[in-house]
Tab-separated table of N, CA, C and O in Angstrom:
chain	number	residue	atom	x	y	z
A	165	UNK	N	117.727	92.666	78.881
A	165	UNK	CA	117.318	94.153	79.183
A	165	UNK	C	117.700	94.648	80.579
A	165	UNK	O	118.404	94.185	81.600
A	166	UNK	N	118.668	96.005	80.111
A	166	UNK	CA	118.872	96.387	81.529
A	166	UNK	C	118.863	98.290	81.499
A	166	UNK	O	118.620	98.588	80.075
A	167	UNK	N	118.376	98.151	82.584
A	167	UNK	CA	118.048	99.963	82.543
A	167	UNK	C	118.832	100.476	83.828
A	167	UNK	O	118.710	99.989	84.784
A	168	UNK	N	119.488	101.576	83.129
A	168	UNK	CA	119.975	102.247	84.708
A	168	UNK	C	119.091	103.564	84.674
A	168	UNK	O	119.067	104.757	84.148
A	169	UNK	N	118.861	104.329	86.311
A	169	UNK	CA	117.850	105.499	86.676
A	169	UNK	C	118.769	106.078	87.386
A	169	UNK	O	119.075	104.863	88.587
A	170	UNK	N	119.099	107.397	87.260
A	170	UNK	CA	119.807	108.043	88.458
A	170	UNK	C	119.273	108.903	88.931
A	170	UNK	O	118.613	109.582	88.487
A	171	UNK	N	119.319	109.696	90.361
A	171	UNK	CA	118.621	110.066	91.248
A	171	UNK	C	119.407	111.210	91.930
A	171	UNK	O	120.544	110.465	92.481
A	172	UNK	N	119.666	112.164	92.035
A	172	UNK	CA	120.426	112.796	93.311
A	172	UNK	C	119.666	113.816	93.949
A	172	UNK	O	118.236	114.076	93.716
A	173	UNK	N	119.912	113.182	95.706
A	173	UNK	CA	118.878	114.110	96.657
A	173	UNK	C	119.904	114.613	97.070
A	173	UNK	O	121.129	114.461	97.777
A	174	UNK	N	119.036	116.062	97.274
A	174	UNK	CA	119.720	116.980	98.121
A	174	UNK	C	119.140	117.777	99.689
A	174	UNK	O	117.677	117.801	99.412
A	175	UNK	N	119.956	118.080	100.546
A	175	UNK	CA	119.121	118.055	102.113
A	175	UNK	C	120.271	118.485	102.975
A	175	UNK	O	121.614	118.122	102.545
A	176	UNK	N	119.651	118.255	103.997
A	176	UNK	CA	120.546	118.111	105.336
A	176	UNK	C	121.149	117.253	105.263
A	176	UNK	O	121.199	116.347	105.159
A	177	UNK	N	122.676	117.525	105.907
A	177	UNK	CA	123.327	116.341	105.943
A	177	UNK	C	122.672	115.284	106.897
A	177	UNK	O	122.820	113.998	106.371
A	178	UNK	N	122.350	115.484	108.088
A	178	UNK	CA	121.801	114.233	108.974
A	178	UNK	C	120.513	113.568	108.615
A	178	UNK	O	120.660	111.994	108.976
A	179	UNK	N	119.789	114.198	107.491
A	179	UNK	CA	118.088	113.858	107.200
A	179	UNK	C	118.914	112.701	106.057
A	179	UNK	O	118.341	111.866	105.686
A	180	UNK	N	119.914	113.425	105.167
A	180	UNK	CA	120.575	112.319	103.998
A	180	UNK	C	121.275	111.040	104.645
A	180	UNK	O	121.220	109.850	104.335
A	181	UNK	N	121.558	111.106	105.699
A	181	UNK	CA	122.717	110.271	106.020
A	181	UNK	C	121.662	108.730	106.753
A	181	UNK	O	121.759	107.442	106.783
A	182	UNK	N	120.251	109.114	107.049
A	182	UNK	CA	119.285	108.587	107.596
A	182	UNK	C	118.507	107.631	106.201
A	182	UNK	O	118.067	106.825	106.737
A	183	UNK	N	118.347	108.731	105.280
A	183	UNK	CA	117.785	107.665	104.327
A	183	UNK	C	118.126	106.746	103.930
A	183	UNK	O	116.843	105.629	103.479
A	184	UNK	N	119.479	105.922	104.009
A	184	UNK	CA	119.514	105.076	103.099
A	184	UNK	C	118.992	103.691	104.435
A	184	UNK	O	118.804	102.481	104.059
A	185	UNK	N	119.827	103.894	105.595
A	185	UNK	CA	119.602	102.963	106.362
A	185	UNK	C	117.631	102.268	106.622
A	185	UNK	O	117.046	101.515	106.217
A	186	UNK	N	117.378	103.407	106.057
A	186	UNK	CA	115.737	103.526	106.686
A	186	UNK	C	115.121	102.835	105.040
A	186	UNK	O	114.384	102.289	105.244
A	187	UNK	N	116.025	102.884	103.861
A	187	UNK	CA	115.338	101.757	102.704
A	187	UNK	C	115.545	100.689	103.268
A	187	UNK	O	115.393	100.130	102.502
A	188	UNK	N	116.435	100.283	103.465
A	188	UNK	CA	116.967	99.335	103.993
A	188	UNK	C	116.322	98.355	104.889
A	188	UNK	O	116.258	97.358	104.505
A	189	UNK	N	116.071	99.095	105.981
A	189	UNK	CA	114.871	98.581	106.646
A	189	UNK	C	113.549	98.047	106.196
A	189	UNK	O	113.316	97.089	106.270
A	190	UNK	N	112.991	99.313	105.306
A	190	UNK	CA	111.662	99.338	104.904
A	190	UNK	C	111.824	98.106	103.180
A	190	UNK	O	110.734	97.156	103.400
A	191	UNK	N	113.012	98.400	102.484
A	191	UNK	CA	112.474	96.978	101.629
A	191	UNK	C	114.342	96.293	101.633
A	191	UNK	O	114.925	97.075	101.666
A	192	UNK	N	113.712	95.346	102.312
A	192	UNK	CA	115.259	94.456	102.222
A	192	UNK	C	115.471	93.947	101.338
A	192	UNK	O	115.269	93.105	100.605
A	193	UNK	N	116.811	93.880	101.347
A	193	UNK	CA	117.768	93.715	100.239
A	193	UNK	C	118.140	92.087	100.129
A	193	UNK	O	118.301	91.495	101.084
A	194	UNK	N	118.756	91.756	99.392
A	194	UNK	CA	118.913	89.925	99.634
A	194	UNK	C	120.360	89.963	99.475
A	194	UNK	O	120.763	88.953	100.716
A	195	UNK	N	121.466	90.947	99.117
A	195	UNK	CA	122.603	91.150	99.287
A	195	UNK	C	122.925	92.319	99.910
A	195	UNK	O	122.391	93.628	98.850
A	196	UNK	N	123.835	92.727	101.064
A	196	UNK	CA	123.704	94.072	101.309
A	196	UNK	C	125.158	94.481	101.150
A	196	UNK	O	126.458	93.608	102.654
A	197	UNK	N	126.193	95.903	100.958
A	197	UNK	CA	127.675	95.743	101.093
A	197	UNK	C	127.708	97.335	101.825
A	197	UNK	O	127.058	98.397	100.876
A	198	UNK	N	128.548	97.537	102.401
A	198	UNK	CA	128.598	99.104	102.896
A	198	UNK	C	130.175	99.443	102.601
A	198	UNK	O	130.864	98.509	103.749
A	199	UNK	N	130.354	100.964	102.722
A	199	UNK	CA	131.801	101.307	102.467
A	199	UNK	C	131.749	102.592	103.387
A	199	UNK	O	130.729	102.990	103.021
A	200	UNK	N	132.625	102.801	104.052
A	200	UNK	CA	132.781	104.125	104.392
A	200	UNK	C	134.365	104.709	104.509
A	200	UNK	O	135.536	103.514	104.859
A	201	UNK	N	134.540	105.483	104.028
A	201	UNK	CA	135.586	106.324	103.766
A	201	UNK	C	136.023	106.640	104.929
A	201	UNK	O	135.175	107.029	105.718
A	202	UNK	N	137.532	106.427	105.170
A	202	UNK	CA	137.844	106.814	106.725
A	202	UNK	C	138.489	108.645	106.231
A	202	UNK	O	138.424	109.366	107.718
A	203	UNK	N	138.919	109.178	105.448
A	203	UNK	CA	138.984	110.473	105.221
A	203	UNK	C	137.952	111.819	105.253
A	203	UNK	O	137.807	112.349	105.999
A	204	UNK	N	137.094	111.525	104.183
A	204	UNK	CA	135.837	112.307	104.505
A	204	UNK	C	134.853	111.683	104.726
A	204	UNK	O	133.226	112.579	104.824
A	205	UNK	N	134.658	110.523	105.918
A	205	UNK	CA	133.590	110.142	105.954
A	205	UNK	C	132.055	110.091	104.958
A	205	UNK	O	131.146	109.846	105.613
A	206	UNK	N	132.216	110.124	104.297
A	206	UNK	CA	131.186	109.316	102.649
A	206	UNK	C	130.947	108.094	102.756
A	206	UNK	O	131.674	107.047	103.449
A	207	UNK	N	129.810	107.447	102.180
A	207	UNK	CA	129.218	106.251	102.447
A	207	UNK	C	128.856	105.916	101.112
A	207	UNK	O	128.193	106.535	100.216
A	208	UNK	N	129.474	104.218	100.796
A	208	UNK	CA	128.683	103.987	99.593
A	208	UNK	C	127.961	102.066	100.074
A	208	UNK	O	128.135	101.757	100.772
A	209	UNK	N	126.374	102.802	99.427
A	209	UNK	CA	125.941	101.121	99.997
A	209	UNK	C	125.609	100.836	98.898
A	209	UNK	O	124.876	101.295	97.531
A	210	UNK	N	125.988	99.248	98.615
A	210	UNK	CA	125.499	98.855	97.388
A	210	UNK	C	124.239	97.571	97.659
A	210	UNK	O	124.876	97.062	98.910
A	211	UNK	N	123.311	97.593	96.910
A	211	UNK	CA	122.052	96.396	97.544
A	211	UNK	C	121.784	95.583	96.379
A	211	UNK	O	121.737	96.574	95.358
A	212	UNK	N	121.250	94.475	96.404
A	212	UNK	CA	120.923	93.811	95.426
A	212	UNK	C	119.660	93.000	95.692
A	212	UNK	O	119.549	92.358	96.571
A	213	UNK	N	118.544	93.384	95.014
A	213	UNK	CA	117.230	92.986	95.287
A	213	UNK	C	116.730	92.398	93.813
A	213	UNK	O	116.945	92.226	92.905
A	214	UNK	N	115.883	90.978	94.209
A	214	UNK	CA	115.608	90.267	93.600
A	214	UNK	C	114.394	90.104	93.564
A	214	UNK	O	113.543	89.812	95.048
A	215	UNK	N	113.362	89.545	92.638
A	215	UNK	CA	112.031	89.392	92.184
A	215	UNK	C	111.365	88.566	91.242
A	215	UNK	O	111.706	88.686	89.856
A	216	UNK	N	110.679	87.852	91.253
A	216	UNK	CA	110.604	87.027	90.653
A	216	UNK	C	108.922	87.285	90.271
A	216	UNK	O	108.644	87.415	90.984
A	217	UNK	N	109.083	87.278	88.542
A	217	UNK	CA	107.540	88.177	88.057
A	217	UNK	C	106.723	86.383	87.649
A	217	UNK	O	107.435	85.911	86.443
A	218	UNK	N	105.637	86.233	88.264
A	218	UNK	CA	104.963	85.024	87.657
A	218	UNK	C	104.908	84.877	86.071
A	218	UNK	O	104.537	84.413	85.659
A	219	UNK	N	104.249	86.328	86.000
A	219	UNK	CA	103.324	86.619	84.697
A	219	UNK	C	104.394	86.160	83.261
A	219	UNK	O	104.353	85.691	82.212
A	220	UNK	N	106.012	86.382	83.677
A	220	UNK	CA	106.628	86.707	82.845
A	220	UNK	C	107.420	85.448	82.437
A	220	UNK	O	108.459	85.032	82.541
A	221	UNK	N	107.601	84.897	84.108
A	221	UNK	CA	108.118	83.579	84.086
A	221	UNK	C	109.213	83.522	84.011
A	221	UNK	O	110.974	83.033	83.836
A	222	UNK	N	110.242	84.774	85.195
A	222	UNK	CA	111.768	85.075	84.571
A	222	UNK	C	111.770	86.096	86.289
A	222	UNK	O	111.065	86.932	86.837
A	223	UNK	N	112.909	86.009	86.546
A	223	UNK	CA	113.487	87.033	87.429
A	223	UNK	C	114.080	88.460	87.472
A	223	UNK	O	115.345	88.158	85.955
A	224	UNK	N	114.292	89.200	88.273
A	224	UNK	CA	114.347	90.622	87.679
A	224	UNK	C	115.528	91.047	88.600
A	224	UNK	O	115.241	90.851	89.959
A	225	UNK	N	116.506	91.629	88.723
A	225	UNK	CA	117.487	91.902	89.736
A	225	UNK	C	117.437	93.140	89.592
A	225	UNK	O	117.485	93.976	88.542
A	226	UNK	N	117.806	93.669	90.850
A	226	UNK	CA	117.838	94.989	90.952
A	226	UNK	C	118.969	95.603	91.645
A	226	UNK	O	118.941	95.353	92.823
A	227	UNK	N	120.065	96.883	91.271
A	227	UNK	CA	121.456	96.574	92.232
A	227	UNK	C	120.883	98.235	92.260
A	227	UNK	O	120.793	99.027	91.737
A	228	UNK	N	121.221	98.451	93.350
A	228	UNK	CA	120.761	99.488	93.939
A	228	UNK	C	122.125	100.455	94.615
A	228	UNK	O	122.630	99.901	95.768
A	229	UNK	N	122.806	101.460	93.910
A	229	UNK	CA	124.291	101.915	94.652
A	229	UNK	C	123.990	103.432	95.219
A	229	UNK	O	123.169	104.448	94.233
A	230	UNK	N	124.214	104.050	96.335
A	230	UNK	CA	124.085	104.972	97.015
A	230	UNK	C	124.947	105.524	97.076
A	230	UNK	O	125.883	104.655	98.309
A	231	UNK	N	125.355	106.508	96.950
A	231	UNK	CA	126.837	107.277	97.457
A	231	UNK	C	126.231	108.883	98.440
A	231	UNK	O	125.422	109.492	97.936
A	232	UNK	N	126.255	108.679	99.326
A	232	UNK	CA	126.629	109.650	100.361
A	232	UNK	C	127.715	110.843	100.484
A	232	UNK	O	128.764	110.089	101.436
A	233	UNK	N	127.234	111.469	100.310
A	233	UNK	CA	128.505	112.389	100.528
A	233	UNK	C	127.813	113.783	101.610
A	233	UNK	O	126.476	113.655	102.187
A	234	UNK	N	128.827	114.541	101.889
A	234	UNK	CA	128.508	115.560	102.628
A	234	UNK	C	126.824	116.583	102.228
A	234	UNK	O	126.131	117.012	103.174
A	235	UNK	N	126.953	116.610	101.073
A	235	UNK	CA	125.783	117.411	100.618
A	235	UNK	C	125.183	116.938	99.883
A	235	UNK	O	123.869	117.521	99.639
A	236	UNK	N	124.844	115.597	99.482
A	236	UNK	CA	123.925	115.054	98.623
A	236	UNK	C	124.306	113.176	98.330
A	236	UNK	O	125.042	112.589	98.883
A	237	UNK	N	122.826	112.914	98.363
A	237	UNK	CA	123.158	111.163	98.143
A	237	UNK	C	122.436	111.050	96.838
A	237	UNK	O	121.789	111.218	96.084
A	238	UNK	N	123.605	110.050	95.784
A	238	UNK	CA	123.558	109.890	94.476
A	238	UNK	C	122.959	108.388	94.424
A	238	UNK	O	123.980	107.569	94.948
A	239	UNK	N	122.089	108.356	93.923
A	239	UNK	CA	121.062	106.809	94.054
A	239	UNK	C	121.225	106.545	92.392
A	239	UNK	O	120.906	106.810	91.405
A	240	UNK	N	122.036	104.924	92.459
A	240	UNK	CA	121.994	104.272	90.949
A	240	UNK	C	120.874	103.437	90.894
A	240	UNK	O	121.524	101.934	91.801
A	241	UNK	N	120.266	102.948	90.222
A	241	UNK	CA	119.671	101.473	90.285
A	241	UNK	C	119.753	101.277	88.458
A	241	UNK	O	119.071	101.743	87.773
A	242	UNK	N	120.162	99.887	88.974
A	242	UNK	CA	120.403	99.008	87.828
A	242	UNK	C	119.569	98.165	87.671
A	242	UNK	O	119.864	97.156	88.367
A	243	UNK	N	118.646	97.944	86.795
A	243	UNK	CA	117.542	97.039	86.363
A	243	UNK	C	117.790	95.684	85.463
A	243	UNK	O	118.310	95.966	84.776
A	244	UNK	N	118.113	94.957	85.792
A	244	UNK	CA	118.628	93.336	85.057
A	244	UNK	C	117.645	92.265	85.045
A	244	UNK	O	117.435	92.501	86.132
A	245	UNK	N	117.513	91.765	84.059
A	245	UNK	CA	117.249	89.897	83.806
A	245	UNK	C	115.605	90.304	82.894
A	245	UNK	O	115.602	91.636	82.284
A	246	UNK	N	114.576	89.266	83.404
A	246	UNK	CA	113.462	89.743	82.699
A	246	UNK	C	113.891	89.392	81.329
A	246	UNK	O	114.238	88.646	81.087
A	247	UNK	N	112.342	89.346	80.496
A	247	UNK	CA	112.538	89.111	79.149
A	247	UNK	C	112.084	89.848	78.300
A	247	UNK	O	110.664	90.994	78.829
A	248	UNK	N	112.288	90.038	76.965
A	248	UNK	CA	112.362	90.891	76.323
A	248	UNK	C	111.257	90.226	75.267
A	248	UNK	O	111.889	89.082	74.806
A	249	UNK	N	110.503	91.039	74.295
A	249	UNK	CA	109.793	90.345	73.664
A	249	UNK	C	108.368	90.243	73.291
A	249	UNK	O	108.408	90.682	74.386
A	250	UNK	N	107.716	89.561	72.260
A	250	UNK	CA	106.251	89.322	72.220
A	250	UNK	C	105.752	89.201	73.690
A	250	UNK	O	104.852	89.542	73.905
A	251	UNK	N	106.365	87.901	74.681
A	251	UNK	CA	105.277	87.355	75.639
A	251	UNK	C	105.390	87.693	76.545
A	251	UNK	O	104.370	88.128	77.693
A	252	UNK	N	106.400	88.776	77.023
A	252	UNK	CA	106.264	89.454	77.821
A	252	UNK	C	106.835	91.314	78.399
A	252	UNK	O	106.843	91.371	79.523
A	253	UNK	N	107.298	91.557	77.764
A	253	UNK	CA	107.731	92.710	77.274
A	253	UNK	C	106.328	94.060	77.572
A	253	UNK	O	106.653	94.869	78.232
A	254	UNK	N	104.523	93.798	77.203
A	254	UNK	CA	103.977	94.667	77.899
A	254	UNK	C	103.245	94.582	78.914
A	254	UNK	O	102.040	94.742	79.906
A	255	UNK	N	103.591	93.402	79.896
A	255	UNK	CA	103.083	92.997	81.494
A	255	UNK	C	103.585	93.249	82.788
A	255	UNK	O	104.878	93.204	82.733
A	256	UNK	N	103.047	94.269	82.663
A	256	UNK	CA	103.630	95.215	83.761
A	256	UNK	C	102.377	95.676	84.985
A	256	UNK	O	102.636	96.684	85.174
A	257	UNK	N	101.405	94.611	85.682
A	257	UNK	CA	100.114	95.064	86.281
A	257	UNK	C	100.879	94.867	87.723
A	257	UNK	O	100.041	95.500	88.673
A	258	UNK	N	101.326	93.991	88.302
A	258	UNK	CA	102.345	93.734	89.553
A	258	UNK	C	103.190	95.213	89.907
A	258	UNK	O	103.965	95.535	88.871
A	259	UNK	N	103.072	95.598	90.665
A	259	UNK	CA	104.390	96.661	91.048
A	259	UNK	C	106.022	96.000	91.254
A	259	UNK	O	105.330	94.971	92.191
A	260	UNK	N	106.886	96.397	90.488
A	260	UNK	CA	108.190	96.075	90.692
A	260	UNK	C	108.808	96.298	91.809
A	260	UNK	O	108.255	97.409	92.130
A	261	UNK	N	110.043	96.099	92.025
A	261	UNK	CA	111.065	96.012	93.028
A	261	UNK	C	111.533	97.346	92.941
A	261	UNK	O	111.718	98.422	93.775
A	262	UNK	N	111.310	97.933	91.972
A	262	UNK	CA	111.809	99.615	91.192
A	262	UNK	C	111.083	100.583	91.729
A	262	UNK	O	111.528	101.445	91.763
A	263	UNK	N	109.848	100.295	91.088
A	263	UNK	CA	108.841	101.123	91.589
A	263	UNK	C	108.801	101.081	92.946
A	263	UNK	O	108.747	102.422	93.319
A	264	UNK	N	109.085	100.256	93.941
A	264	UNK	CA	108.879	99.870	95.132
A	264	UNK	C	109.834	101.199	95.918
A	264	UNK	O	109.862	102.479	96.601
A	265	UNK	N	110.832	100.954	95.787
A	265	UNK	CA	112.251	102.162	95.611
A	265	UNK	C	112.286	103.377	95.389
A	265	UNK	O	112.698	104.400	95.948
A	266	UNK	N	111.361	102.989	93.970
A	266	UNK	CA	111.748	104.901	93.796
A	266	UNK	C	110.634	105.723	94.273
A	266	UNK	O	110.946	106.846	95.140
A	267	UNK	N	109.627	104.839	94.679
A	267	UNK	CA	108.471	105.644	95.452
A	267	UNK	C	109.067	105.682	96.788
A	267	UNK	O	108.983	106.584	97.525
A	268	UNK	N	109.910	104.693	97.744
A	268	UNK	CA	110.239	105.433	98.716
A	268	UNK	C	111.376	106.421	98.988
A	268	UNK	O	110.821	107.103	99.818
A	269	UNK	N	111.663	106.827	97.999
A	269	UNK	CA	112.420	107.767	97.691
A	269	UNK	C	112.117	108.752	97.671
A	269	UNK	O	112.530	109.776	98.417
A	270	UNK	N	111.223	109.072	96.878
A	270	UNK	CA	110.184	109.924	96.846
A	270	UNK	C	109.400	110.814	98.084
A	270	UNK	O	109.804	111.629	98.228
A	271	UNK	N	109.040	109.640	98.503
A	271	UNK	CA	108.193	109.779	99.669
A	271	UNK	C	108.795	110.003	100.702
A	271	UNK	O	108.536	111.158	101.853
A	272	UNK	N	110.285	109.481	100.597
A	272	UNK	CA	111.417	110.233	102.272
A	272	UNK	C	111.750	111.528	101.910
A	272	UNK	O	111.545	112.452	102.761
A	273	UNK	N	112.187	111.825	100.629
A	273	UNK	CA	112.548	113.286	100.245
A	273	UNK	C	111.544	114.454	100.383
A	273	UNK	O	111.493	115.527	100.979
A	274	UNK	N	109.656	113.810	100.080
A	274	UNK	CA	108.990	114.706	100.486
A	274	UNK	C	108.537	114.696	101.925
A	274	UNK	O	108.294	115.930	102.441
A	275	UNK	N	108.767	113.815	102.636
A	275	UNK	CA	108.073	114.483	103.825
A	275	UNK	C	109.318	114.979	104.261
A	275	UNK	O	109.179	115.719	105.646
A	276	UNK	N	110.947	115.041	104.346
A	276	UNK	CA	111.683	115.224	105.050
A	276	UNK	C	112.141	116.848	104.588
A	276	UNK	O	113.651	117.048	104.789
A	277	UNK	N	111.921	117.145	103.708
A	277	UNK	CA	111.719	118.256	102.589
A	277	UNK	C	113.008	118.568	102.303
A	277	UNK	O	114.270	119.302	101.425
A	278	UNK	N	113.645	117.302	101.456
A	278	UNK	CA	114.846	116.829	100.842
A	278	UNK	C	114.241	117.531	99.272
A	278	UNK	O	113.679	117.449	99.007
A	279	UNK	N	115.684	117.644	98.694
A	279	UNK	CA	115.437	118.264	97.644
A	279	UNK	C	115.694	116.852	96.181
A	279	UNK	O	116.803	116.276	96.677
A	280	UNK	N	114.451	116.318	94.903
A	280	UNK	CA	114.804	115.118	94.193
A	280	UNK	C	115.236	115.709	93.045
A	280	UNK	O	114.224	116.325	92.881
A	281	UNK	N	115.905	115.122	92.391
A	281	UNK	CA	116.575	115.382	91.107
A	281	UNK	C	116.930	113.990	90.274
A	281	UNK	O	117.532	113.470	90.940
A	282	UNK	N	116.246	114.355	89.245
A	282	UNK	CA	116.983	112.545	88.143
A	282	UNK	C	117.938	113.197	87.509
A	282	UNK	O	117.820	114.237	86.724
A	283	UNK	N	119.139	112.704	87.141
A	283	UNK	CA	120.296	112.820	86.337
A	283	UNK	C	119.449	111.855	84.759
A	283	UNK	O	119.008	111.118	84.418
A	284	UNK	N	119.747	112.735	83.836
A	284	UNK	CA	119.414	112.529	82.468
A	284	UNK	C	120.815	112.194	81.956
A	284	UNK	O	122.187	113.038	81.923
A	285	UNK	N	120.810	111.026	81.104
A	285	UNK	CA	122.035	110.896	80.862
A	285	UNK	C	122.348	111.719	79.064
A	285	UNK	O	121.559	112.750	78.873
A	286	UNK	N	123.473	112.355	78.874
A	286	UNK	CA	124.467	112.981	78.500
A	286	UNK	C	123.960	112.919	76.820
A	286	UNK	O	123.276	113.647	76.037
A	287	UNK	N	123.387	111.632	76.139
A	287	UNK	CA	123.361	111.148	75.040
A	287	UNK	C	121.857	112.253	74.614
A	287	UNK	O	121.403	112.268	73.340
A	288	UNK	N	120.857	111.899	75.706
A	288	UNK	CA	119.479	111.860	75.347
A	288	UNK	C	119.386	114.127	75.514
A	288	UNK	O	118.689	114.365	74.515
A	289	UNK	N	120.287	114.674	76.140
A	289	UNK	CA	120.436	115.751	76.336
A	289	UNK	C	121.155	116.494	74.638
A	289	UNK	O	120.480	117.668	73.779
A	290	UNK	N	121.954	115.596	73.865
A	290	UNK	CA	122.604	116.205	72.918
A	290	UNK	C	121.313	116.250	71.692
A	290	UNK	O	121.414	116.867	70.774
A	291	UNK	N	120.536	114.824	71.994
A	291	UNK	CA	119.456	114.778	70.835
A	291	UNK	C	118.681	115.637	71.140
A	291	UNK	O	118.183	116.358	69.711
A	292	UNK	N	118.339	116.234	71.913
A	292	UNK	CA	117.031	117.392	72.305
A	292	UNK	C	117.880	118.701	71.598
A	292	UNK	O	117.046	119.215	71.179
A	293	UNK	N	119.000	118.752	71.837
A	293	UNK	CA	119.751	119.543	71.587
A	293	UNK	C	119.642	119.998	69.753
A	293	UNK	O	119.268	121.469	69.078
A	294	UNK	N	119.854	118.635	69.247
A	294	UNK	CA	119.820	118.721	67.963
A	294	UNK	C	118.396	119.030	67.301
A	294	UNK	O	118.119	119.043	66.096
A	295	UNK	N	117.165	118.385	67.828
A	295	UNK	CA	116.494	118.109	67.531
A	295	UNK	C	115.577	119.595	67.269
A	295	UNK	O	115.013	120.120	66.362
A	296	UNK	N	115.860	120.518	68.205
A	296	UNK	CA	115.771	121.908	68.607
A	296	UNK	C	116.421	123.155	67.642
A	296	UNK	O	115.773	123.882	66.533
A	297	UNK	N	117.494	122.530	67.283
A	297	UNK	CA	118.699	123.705	66.128
A	297	UNK	C	117.813	123.135	64.662
A	297	UNK	O	117.398	122.628	64.161
């Protein structure tokens, strides 16, 4: 089981630069990597979160990639692991790590007046256009 969710966050340069370090402080990852471009001062943060879900007896891994450019942050969340099937597919009573990160991004965006936009994959757009015509 793996899912990918992508967000674009727009706003002032200084506020965008503060978002990722605040996220890493608030929700501490298991592993972190930071890349800084010397030419245009872009930054890329890659952090890996792990969470054990007792109900389904499985570990869920979330990779969070944040690309910080001059005019926007691009956040990509890739969730992997867990179990699919009869036993564990519908158990979601506890809040998972992905929901915590998305909540932090939405709260930070709202608090500091940033614009948040979810990227929709191209395949879904094409299917919607075909259904309408």
